[in-house]
Amino acid sequence: GFAVAEQAKAAHQAKLVTLPPPSNVHTEPLRVPEKTLMGPGPSTAYPRILEAAALPLLGHLHPEFVKIMNEVQLQLRYLFQTESKYTIAISGTGHAAMEAAVANFVEPGDAVLVGVNGIWGERMCELVERYQGEPIRMDKAGGEVFTAEEVGAAMDSHNGGAEKKIALVFLTHGESSTGTLQPIEGMADVIHSRGALFFLDTVCTLGCVPFNVGSQGIDITYSGSQKCLGAPPGASPLTVSQAAMDKLKARKTKPFTYYFDLNMLGEYWNFQGNPRWYHHTGMVTNIYTLREALSLIQEEGLAEAWARHREAAERLWDGLERMGLELFVDKPELRLPTVTTVKVPEGVDWKDVTTHMMSKHKIEMSGGLGPTAGKVWRIGIMGYNAGPQQVNRLLAALKEALDIYRKAEL
């Protein structure tokens, strides 16, 4: 009787398989080409970091993994230069950390002043609207930045006649679509004196460009693992101040998210020292790789990493100008060291050049995005690629491509 039942069960299960295996997908071990990623991200990963990705999985509440989580928190505090215990890695790419910040700290009806000088300000406006806040746009052309005086004036202009005063001010530290570096010195004083929180995107600057969350008064900031840190995407740093957490605790409504709710994530990441609570399955392998990325910066030294990126960027800028190319951002102090925007010469199709560099040299260089689409190339100098050898190789490949396609237009 048992054998008959098993045969019937097998026959029934066979009927549930109604689609054949995909005929155009081969099942041998995966292989991918090796490329030098020098676009706006992801950047080329350090070999040591990729080795960590092959380590055995641990349970997301195993004591060995909890120890790694604790180390990552300490290392992130060093990287952000903050003593805030509210420092974690969000499960997801940098965009997930961006959305997590909005979901927790923007309440329905909150007025959020958003500096829009590229695609990330535009996207922040979209997110604020989706979480029922009110984005107050402060617009500038791509390639320009905001002064503290302009931020203060925009806040005063809104607050003077509005029922709800500005609750948060959002700026993009490194605007990767336009290649600008937003000055932030003194910005927090202007924002805090008007009763708002300072909200900063550091996806393209954390670990590569000098800033200090604690001394510069940044209340909410998030980043990504796949750019300056040279790790795979998937574990994204986030840190918030006590003032930001007080705002979260005082919400009249729960955050419109379960996955990104910092009240519950804090129980998993041990904000209050309580026994850790299961919220979601932690991204075990991504925490391994993030830990290795943070360890590499710790070994190098944060100030030394900043200096290395600046030197690599200046080498790139000098080489581009020697080729007769024009940088999109005029003032060197306002150029983003990690993502350089360079104007496409008249008569040259930007895609011909990037296609040549990829097909012949396996080097990625990207076109523009948002306000710079079709106008510039974007060159990423981040993490593993922030060195003279990598910069020189890119410059040589670019010169070769330009020699070909400039002649083709003559």
CSV table of C-alpha atoms in Angstrom, one decimal:
chain,number,residue,atom,x,y,z
A,1,GLY,CA,0.0,0.0,0.0
A,2,PHE,CA,2.9,2.4,0.8
A,3,ALA,CA,4.5,1.8,-2.6
A,4,VAL,CA,1.3,2.5,-4.4
A,5,ALA,CA,0.8,5.7,-2.5
A,6,GLU,CA,4.3,6.9,-3.3
A,7,GLN,CA,3.8,6.1,-7.0
A,8,ALA,CA,0.6,8.1,-7.0
A,9,LYS,CA,2.3,11.0,-5.2
A,10,ALA,CA,5.2,11.0,-7.7
A,11,ALA,CA,2.7,10.9,-10.6
A,12,HIS,CA,0.9,13.9,-9.1
A,13,GLN,CA,4.1,15.9,-8.6
A,14,ALA,CA,5.2,15.1,-12.2
A,15,LYS,CA,1.9,16.7,-13.4
A,16,LEU,CA,2.8,19.9,-11.5
A,17,VAL,CA,5.9,20.4,-13.7
A,18,THR,CA,4.3,22.0,-16.7
A,19,LEU,CA,7.2,24.1,-18.1
A,20,PRO,CA,10.4,22.6,-19.4
A,21,PRO,CA,13.9,23.8,-18.2
A,22,PRO,CA,15.1,26.9,-20.0
A,23,SER,CA,16.8,25.6,-23.1
A,24,ASN,CA,19.0,28.7,-23.5
A,25,VAL,CA,20.5,28.7,-19.9
A,26,HIS,CA,23.5,26.5,-19.5
A,27,THR,CA,24.2,25.0,-16.1
A,28,GLU,CA,27.9,24.8,-15.9
A,29,PRO,CA,29.6,27.0,-13.1
A,30,LEU,CA,29.1,30.7,-13.8
A,31,ARG,CA,31.8,32.6,-15.4
A,32,VAL,CA,31.9,36.4,-16.0
A,33,PRO,CA,34.5,38.6,-17.7
A,34,GLU,CA,36.9,40.6,-15.6
A,35,LYS,CA,36.4,44.4,-16.2
A,36,THR,CA,37.9,47.5,-14.7
A,37,LEU,CA,34.8,49.4,-13.4
A,38,MET,CA,35.7,53.2,-13.6
A,39,GLY,CA,32.2,54.5,-14.0
A,40,PRO,CA,30.1,56.1,-11.2
A,41,GLY,CA,29.6,52.7,-9.5
A,42,PRO,CA,29.9,49.9,-8.7
A,43,SER,CA,33.6,50.2,-8.6
A,44,THR,CA,36.1,47.3,-9.0
A,45,ALA,CA,36.2,45.2,-5.8
A,46,TYR,CA,39.3,44.5,-3.8
A,47,PRO,CA,40.4,40.9,-4.2
A,48,ARG,CA,40.5,40.4,-0.4
A,49,ILE,CA,36.8,41.5,-0.3
A,50,LEU,CA,35.8,39.0,-3.0
A,51,GLU,CA,37.6,36.3,-1.1
A,52,ALA,CA,35.4,37.1,2.0
A,53,ALA,CA,32.3,36.5,-0.2
A,54,ALA,CA,33.3,32.8,-0.5
A,55,LEU,CA,33.4,32.2,3.3
A,56,PRO,CA,30.8,29.7,4.7
A,57,LEU,CA,27.5,31.1,5.7
A,58,LEU,CA,26.6,31.6,9.4
A,59,GLY,CA,23.2,32.0,10.9
A,60,HIS,CA,22.2,35.7,11.2
A,61,LEU,CA,22.0,35.4,15.0
A,62,HIS,CA,24.9,33.1,15.6
A,63,PRO,CA,27.4,34.5,18.1
A,64,GLU,CA,30.2,34.5,15.5
A,65,PHE,CA,28.1,36.6,13.1
A,66,VAL,CA,26.9,38.9,15.9
A,67,LYS,CA,30.5,39.6,16.7
A,68,ILE,CA,31.1,40.6,13.0
A,69,MET,CA,28.1,42.9,13.2
A,70,ASN,CA,29.5,44.5,16.3
A,71,GLU,CA,32.8,45.1,14.5
A,72,VAL,CA,31.1,46.6,11.5
A,73,GLN,CA,29.3,49.0,13.7
A,74,LEU,CA,32.5,50.1,15.3
A,75,GLN,CA,34.2,50.5,12.0
A,76,LEU,CA,31.3,52.4,10.5
A,77,ARG,CA,31.5,54.9,13.4
A,78,TYR,CA,35.1,55.4,12.6
A,79,LEU,CA,34.4,55.9,8.9
A,80,PHE,CA,31.5,58.3,9.5
A,81,GLN,CA,33.4,59.9,12.4
A,82,THR,CA,30.5,59.6,14.8
A,83,GLU,CA,30.0,58.2,18.3
A,84,SER,CA,26.3,57.6,17.5
A,85,LYS,CA,25.1,54.1,18.5
A,86,TYR,CA,22.5,54.4,15.8
A,87,THR,CA,24.9,53.3,13.1
A,88,ILE,CA,24.1,50.2,11.0
A,89,ALA,CA,24.2,48.6,7.6
A,90,ILE,CA,20.9,48.5,5.8
A,91,SER,CA,20.1,45.3,3.9
A,92,GLY,CA,20.1,46.6,0.3
A,93,THR,CA,22.0,48.9,-2.0
A,94,GLY,CA,22.6,52.6,-1.3
A,95,HIS,CA,19.1,53.4,-2.7
A,96,ALA,CA,17.6,51.1,0.0
A,97,ALA,CA,19.4,53.2,2.7
A,98,MET,CA,18.2,56.4,1.0
A,99,GLU,CA,14.6,55.1,1.2
A,100,ALA,CA,15.0,53.8,4.7
A,101,ALA,CA,16.1,57.3,5.8
A,102,VAL,CA,13.0,58.9,4.2
A,103,ALA,CA,10.6,56.2,5.5
A,104,ASN,CA,11.7,56.8,9.1
A,105,PHE,CA,12.3,60.5,9.3
A,106,VAL,CA,9.7,62.0,6.9
A,107,GLU,CA,6.2,62.0,8.4
A,108,PRO,CA,3.0,62.9,6.5
A,109,GLY,CA,2.9,66.6,6.0
A,110,ASP,CA,6.6,67.2,6.8
A,111,ALA,CA,8.2,70.0,4.8
A,112,VAL,CA,11.6,68.9,3.5
A,113,LEU,CA,13.9,71.4,1.8
A,114,VAL,CA,15.6,69.5,-1.0
A,115,GLY,CA,18.7,70.8,-2.8
A,116,VAL,CA,18.2,69.8,-6.4
A,117,ASN,CA,21.3,70.2,-8.6
A,118,GLY,CA,21.3,66.7,-10.1
A,119,ILE,CA,19.4,63.5,-10.2
A,120,TRP,CA,19.7,62.7,-6.5
A,121,GLY,CA,17.8,65.8,-5.4
A,122,GLU,CA,15.2,64.9,-8.0
A,123,ARG,CA,14.9,61.4,-6.7
A,124,MET,CA,14.7,62.7,-3.1
A,125,CYS,CA,11.7,64.9,-4.0
A,126,GLU,CA,10.0,61.7,-5.5
A,127,LEU,CA,10.7,59.8,-2.3
A,128,VAL,CA,9.4,62.5,0.0
A,129,GLU,CA,6.2,62.7,-2.0
A,130,ARG,CA,5.7,58.9,-1.8
A,131,TYR,CA,6.0,59.0,1.9
A,132,GLN,CA,3.5,61.9,2.1
A,133,GLY,CA,5.9,64.6,2.9
A,134,GLU,CA,6.1,68.0,1.1
A,135,PRO,CA,9.3,68.5,-0.9
A,136,ILE,CA,10.3,72.2,-1.0
A,137,ARG,CA,12.6,72.5,-4.0
A,138,MET,CA,15.8,74.6,-4.0
A,139,ASP,CA,17.0,74.4,-7.6
A,140,LYS,CA,20.4,75.0,-9.2
A,141,ALA,CA,21.8,74.1,-12.5
A,142,GLY,CA,23.9,70.9,-12.8
A,143,GLY,CA,27.5,71.7,-11.9
A,144,GLU,CA,26.6,74.3,-9.2
A,145,VAL,CA,26.3,73.9,-5.4
A,146,PHE,CA,24.5,75.5,-2.5
A,147,THR,CA,25.9,78.0,0.0
A,148,ALA,CA,24.8,78.0,3.7
A,149,GLU,CA,23.4,81.5,3.1
A,150,GLU,CA,21.2,80.2,0.3
A,151,VAL,CA,19.9,77.4,2.5
A,152,GLY,CA,19.1,79.7,5.3
A,153,ALA,CA,17.4,82.1,3.0
A,154,ALA,CA,15.3,79.3,1.4
A,155,MET,CA,14.3,78.1,4.9
A,156,ASP,CA,13.3,81.6,6.0
A,157,SER,CA,11.3,82.2,2.9
A,158,HIS,CA,9.3,79.0,3.5
A,159,ASN,CA,9.0,79.3,7.3
A,160,GLY,CA,7.8,82.9,7.2
A,161,GLY,CA,4.4,82.1,5.8
A,162,ALA,CA,4.0,78.3,6.2
A,163,GLU,CA,1.9,76.4,8.7
A,164,LYS,CA,4.6,73.7,8.9
A,165,LYS,CA,8.2,74.8,9.1
A,166,ILE,CA,11.0,73.0,7.4
A,167,ALA,CA,11.6,69.7,9.3
A,168,LEU,CA,14.6,68.5,7.3
A,169,VAL,CA,17.1,69.9,4.8
A,170,PHE,CA,18.5,67.4,2.3
A,171,LEU,CA,21.7,67.9,0.3
A,172,THR,CA,23.8,65.6,-1.8
A,173,HIS,CA,27.4,65.7,-0.7
A,174,GLY,CA,28.7,64.0,-3.9
A,175,GLU,CA,26.3,64.5,-6.8
A,176,SER,CA,27.4,61.7,-9.2
A,177,SER,CA,25.2,62.9,-12.1
A,178,THR,CA,27.0,66.2,-12.3
A,179,GLY,CA,30.3,65.7,-10.5
A,180,THR,CA,29.9,68.3,-7.8
A,181,LEU,CA,31.2,68.2,-4.2
A,182,GLN,CA,28.8,70.1,-1.9
A,183,PRO,CA,30.5,72.2,0.7
A,184,ILE,CA,29.0,71.4,4.2
A,185,GLU,CA,31.1,73.4,6.6
A,186,GLY,CA,28.8,75.6,8.7
A,187,MET,CA,25.7,74.2,7.0
A,188,ALA,CA,24.5,72.5,10.2
A,189,ASP,CA,24.5,75.7,12.2
A,190,VAL,CA,22.2,77.3,9.7
A,191,ILE,CA,19.9,74.3,9.6
A,192,HIS,CA,19.8,73.6,13.3
A,193,SER,CA,19.3,77.2,14.3
A,194,ARG,CA,16.0,77.1,12.3
A,195,GLY,CA,14.8,73.9,14.0
A,196,ALA,CA,15.5,71.4,11.3
A,197,LEU,CA,17.6,68.3,10.9
A,198,PHE,CA,20.6,68.1,8.4
A,199,PHE,CA,20.1,65.2,6.0
A,200,LEU,CA,23.0,64.3,3.7
A,201,ASP,CA,23.6,61.8,0.9
A,202,THR,CA,27.2,60.5,1.1
A,203,VAL,CA,26.9,57.6,-1.3
A,204,CYS,CA,29.8,58.8,-3.4
A,205,THR,CA,31.9,60.3,-0.6
A,206,LEU,CA,32.0,58.0,2.4
A,207,GLY,CA,35.6,56.7,2.8
A,208,CYS,CA,36.9,58.9,-0.1
A,209,VAL,CA,36.2,62.5,0.8
A,210,PRO,CA,36.8,64.3,4.1
A,211,PHE,CA,33.7,64.9,6.3
A,212,ASN,CA,32.9,64.3,10.0
A,213,VAL,CA,29.4,63.5,11.0
A,214,GLY,CA,29.9,64.4,14.6
A,215,SER,CA,31.7,67.8,14.3
A,216,GLN,CA,29.8,68.9,11.2
A,217,GLY,CA,26.4,68.3,12.8
A,218,ILE,CA,25.0,65.8,10.2
A,219,ASP,CA,21.8,64.2,11.6
A,220,ILE,CA,21.0,61.6,9.0
A,221,THR,CA,23.3,60.2,6.3
A,222,TYR,CA,23.5,57.1,4.3
A,223,SER,CA,26.0,55.6,1.8
A,224,GLY,CA,26.6,52.5,-0.2
A,225,SER,CA,29.2,49.7,-0.1
A,226,GLN,CA,29.8,49.4,-3.9
A,227,LYS,CA,31.5,52.8,-4.6
A,228,CYS,CA,34.3,54.2,-2.3
A,229,LEU,CA,34.4,51.1,-0.2
A,230,GLY,CA,35.1,48.7,-3.1
A,231,ALA,CA,32.7,46.0,-1.9
A,232,PRO,CA,29.8,44.4,-3.7
A,233,PRO,CA,26.5,46.2,-3.5
A,234,GLY,CA,24.1,45.0,-0.8
A,235,ALA,CA,25.0,46.4,2.7
A,236,SER,CA,24.6,50.1,2.9
A,237,PRO,CA,25.9,52.3,5.8
A,238,LEU,CA,23.4,54.5,7.7
A,239,THR,CA,24.0,56.6,10.8
A,240,VAL,CA,21.6,59.0,12.6
A,241,SER,CA,21.9,61.4,15.5
A,242,GLN,CA,20.1,61.4,18.8
A,243,ALA,CA,18.0,64.3,17.6
A,244,ALA,CA,16.9,62.3,14.5
A,245,MET,CA,16.0,59.3,16.7
A,246,ASP,CA,14.0,61.6,19.0
A,247,LYS,CA,12.0,62.7,15.9
A,248,LEU,CA,11.4,59.1,15.0
A,249,LYS,CA,10.2,58.2,18.5
A,250,ALA,CA,7.9,61.2,18.5
A,251,ARG,CA,6.1,60.2,15.2
A,252,LYS,CA,2.3,60.2,15.3
A,253,THR,CA,2.2,57.3,12.9
A,254,LYS,CA,4.3,54.3,12.5
A,255,PRO,CA,6.8,54.4,9.6
A,256,PHE,CA,5.2,53.2,6.4
A,257,THR,CA,7.6,50.4,6.2
A,258,TYR,CA,8.3,47.2,8.1
A,259,TYR,CA,11.5,46.2,6.5
A,260,PHE,CA,13.2,49.5,7.1
A,261,ASP,CA,11.6,50.5,10.4
A,262,LEU,CA,14.6,51.6,12.5
A,263,ASN,CA,12.7,51.0,15.7
A,264,MET,CA,12.7,47.3,14.9
A,265,LEU,CA,16.1,47.3,13.1
A,266,GLY,CA,17.5,48.8,16.3
A,267,GLU,CA,16.5,45.6,18.2
A,268,TYR,CA,18.5,43.5,15.6
A,269,TRP,CA,21.5,45.9,15.6
A,270,ASN,CA,21.4,46.2,19.4
A,271,PHE,CA,20.7,49.9,19.9
A,272,GLN,CA,19.6,49.5,23.5
A,273,GLY,CA,21.8,46.6,24.6
A,274,ASN,CA,18.8,44.2,24.8
A,275,PRO,CA,19.0,40.6,23.5
A,276,ARG,CA,19.0,40.7,19.7
A,277,TRP,CA,15.6,40.3,18.2
A,278,TYR,CA,14.9,38.6,14.8
A,279,HIS,CA,13.6,41.2,12.4
A,280,HIS,CA,14.7,39.9,9.0
A,281,THR,CA,17.4,37.5,7.8
A,282,GLY,CA,20.6,39.5,7.8
A,283,MET,CA,22.6,39.7,4.6
A,284,VAL,CA,25.4,37.5,6.0
A,285,THR,CA,27.7,37.4,3.0
A,286,ASN,CA,27.4,41.1,2.4
A,287,ILE,CA,28.3,41.9,6.0
A,288,TYR,CA,31.4,39.8,5.5
A,289,THR,CA,32.4,41.8,2.5
A,290,LEU,CA,31.5,45.1,4.1
A,291,ARG,CA,33.6,44.2,7.1
A,292,GLU,CA,36.6,43.5,4.9
A,293,ALA,CA,36.2,46.8,3.0
A,294,LEU,CA,36.0,48.7,6.3
A,295,SER,CA,39.1,46.8,7.6
A,296,LEU,CA,41.1,47.8,4.5
A,297,ILE,CA,40.3,51.5,5.2
A,298,GLN,CA,41.1,51.0,8.9
A,299,GLU,CA,44.5,49.6,8.0
A,300,GLU,CA,45.2,52.4,5.5
A,301,GLY,CA,43.9,55.1,7.8
A,302,LEU,CA,40.9,57.3,7.0
A,303,ALA,CA,42.9,60.5,6.4
A,304,GLU,CA,45.3,58.6,4.2
A,305,ALA,CA,42.4,57.1,2.1
A,306,TRP,CA,41.0,60.7,1.6
A,307,ALA,CA,44.5,61.9,0.5
A,308,ARG,CA,44.9,58.9,-1.9
A,309,HIS,CA,41.6,59.7,-3.6
A,310,ARG,CA,42.4,63.4,-3.9
A,311,GLU,CA,45.8,62.6,-5.5
A,312,ALA,CA,44.2,60.2,-7.9
A,313,ALA,CA,41.5,62.7,-8.9
A,314,GLU,CA,44.1,65.4,-9.5
A,315,ARG,CA,46.2,63.1,-11.6
A,316,LEU,CA,43.0,62.3,-13.7
A,317,TRP,CA,42.1,66.0,-14.0
A,318,ASP,CA,45.6,67.0,-15.2
A,319,GLY,CA,45.6,64.2,-17.7
A,320,LEU,CA,42.2,65.1,-19.1
A,321,GLU,CA,43.2,68.7,-19.5
A,322,ARG,CA,46.5,67.8,-21.2
A,323,MET,CA,44.3,66.0,-23.8
A,324,GLY,CA,42.5,69.3,-24.4
A,325,LEU,CA,39.3,68.1,-22.7
A,326,GLU,CA,37.2,70.4,-20.6
A,327,LEU,CA,36.0,69.5,-17.1
A,328,PHE,CA,32.3,70.1,-16.5
A,329,VAL,CA,32.8,71.6,-13.0
A,330,ASP,CA,35.1,74.7,-13.3
A,331,LYS,CA,36.3,75.2,-9.8
A,332,PRO,CA,38.6,72.4,-8.5
A,333,GLU,CA,37.3,72.8,-4.9
A,334,LEU,CA,33.8,72.0,-6.1
A,335,ARG,CA,34.7,68.9,-8.1
A,336,LEU,CA,33.8,65.6,-6.7
A,337,PRO,CA,37.1,63.6,-6.5
A,338,THR,CA,35.3,60.2,-6.8
A,339,VAL,CA,33.2,60.9,-10.0
A,340,THR,CA,34.7,63.3,-12.5
A,341,THR,CA,32.5,64.8,-15.3
A,342,VAL,CA,34.3,65.7,-18.5
A,343,LYS,CA,32.6,67.4,-21.4
A,344,VAL,CA,32.3,65.4,-24.6
A,345,PRO,CA,34.1,67.2,-27.4
A,346,GLU,CA,32.0,68.6,-30.2
A,347,GLY,CA,31.5,66.1,-33.1
A,348,VAL,CA,32.3,63.1,-30.9
A,349,ASP,CA,29.6,60.6,-30.0
A,350,TRP,CA,30.1,59.8,-26.3
A,351,LYS,CA,29.0,56.2,-26.8
A,352,ASP,CA,31.5,55.4,-29.5
A,353,VAL,CA,34.3,56.2,-27.0
A,354,THR,CA,32.9,54.3,-24.1
A,355,THR,CA,32.1,51.3,-26.4
A,356,HIS,CA,35.7,51.3,-27.7
A,357,MET,CA,37.1,51.4,-24.2
A,358,MET,CA,35.0,48.5,-23.0
A,359,SER,CA,35.4,46.3,-26.1
A,360,LYS,CA,39.2,46.8,-26.5
A,361,HIS,CA,40.4,47.4,-22.9
A,362,LYS,CA,37.5,46.2,-20.7
A,363,ILE,CA,37.4,49.6,-19.0
A,364,GLU,CA,34.0,51.0,-18.0
A,365,MET,CA,33.5,54.8,-18.4
A,366,SER,CA,29.9,56.0,-18.3
A,367,GLY,CA,27.9,58.7,-20.1
A,368,GLY,CA,26.0,61.5,-18.3
A,369,LEU,CA,22.9,61.1,-16.2
A,370,GLY,CA,20.0,63.4,-15.6
A,371,PRO,CA,21.0,67.0,-16.4
A,372,THR,CA,24.3,65.8,-18.0
A,373,ALA,CA,22.9,63.0,-20.2
A,374,GLY,CA,24.6,63.2,-23.6
A,375,LYS,CA,26.9,66.0,-22.5
A,376,VAL,CA,29.6,64.4,-20.4
A,377,TRP,CA,31.5,61.3,-19.6
A,378,ARG,CA,31.6,60.2,-15.9
A,379,ILE,CA,34.8,58.7,-14.7
A,380,GLY,CA,34.9,57.0,-11.3
A,381,ILE,CA,38.1,56.9,-9.2
A,382,MET,CA,37.0,55.0,-6.1
A,383,GLY,CA,38.5,52.4,-3.8
A,384,TYR,CA,40.7,49.9,-5.6
A,385,ASN,CA,40.9,52.1,-8.7
A,386,ALA,CA,42.1,55.2,-6.8
A,387,GLY,CA,45.7,54.8,-7.8
A,388,PRO,CA,48.2,56.1,-10.4
A,389,GLN,CA,48.4,52.9,-12.4
A,390,GLN,CA,44.6,52.6,-12.9
A,391,VAL,CA,44.3,56.3,-13.7
A,392,ASN,CA,47.1,56.2,-16.2
A,393,ARG,CA,45.6,53.1,-17.9
A,394,LEU,CA,42.2,54.8,-18.3
A,395,LEU,CA,43.8,58.0,-19.7
A,396,ALA,CA,45.8,56.0,-22.2
A,397,ALA,CA,42.6,54.1,-23.3
A,398,LEU,CA,40.6,57.3,-23.5
A,399,LYS,CA,43.3,59.0,-25.6
A,400,GLU,CA,43.4,56.1,-28.0
A,401,ALA,CA,39.6,56.2,-28.4
A,402,LEU,CA,39.6,60.0,-28.9
A,403,ASP,CA,42.3,59.8,-31.6
A,404,ILE,CA,40.1,57.3,-33.5
A,405,TYR,CA,36.8,59.1,-33.2
A,406,ARG,CA,38.0,62.6,-33.5
A,407,LYS,CA,39.6,61.6,-36.9
A,408,ALA,CA,36.4,59.9,-37.9
A,409,GLU,CA,34.6,63.2,-37.6
A,410,LEU,CA,37.1,65.1,-39.8
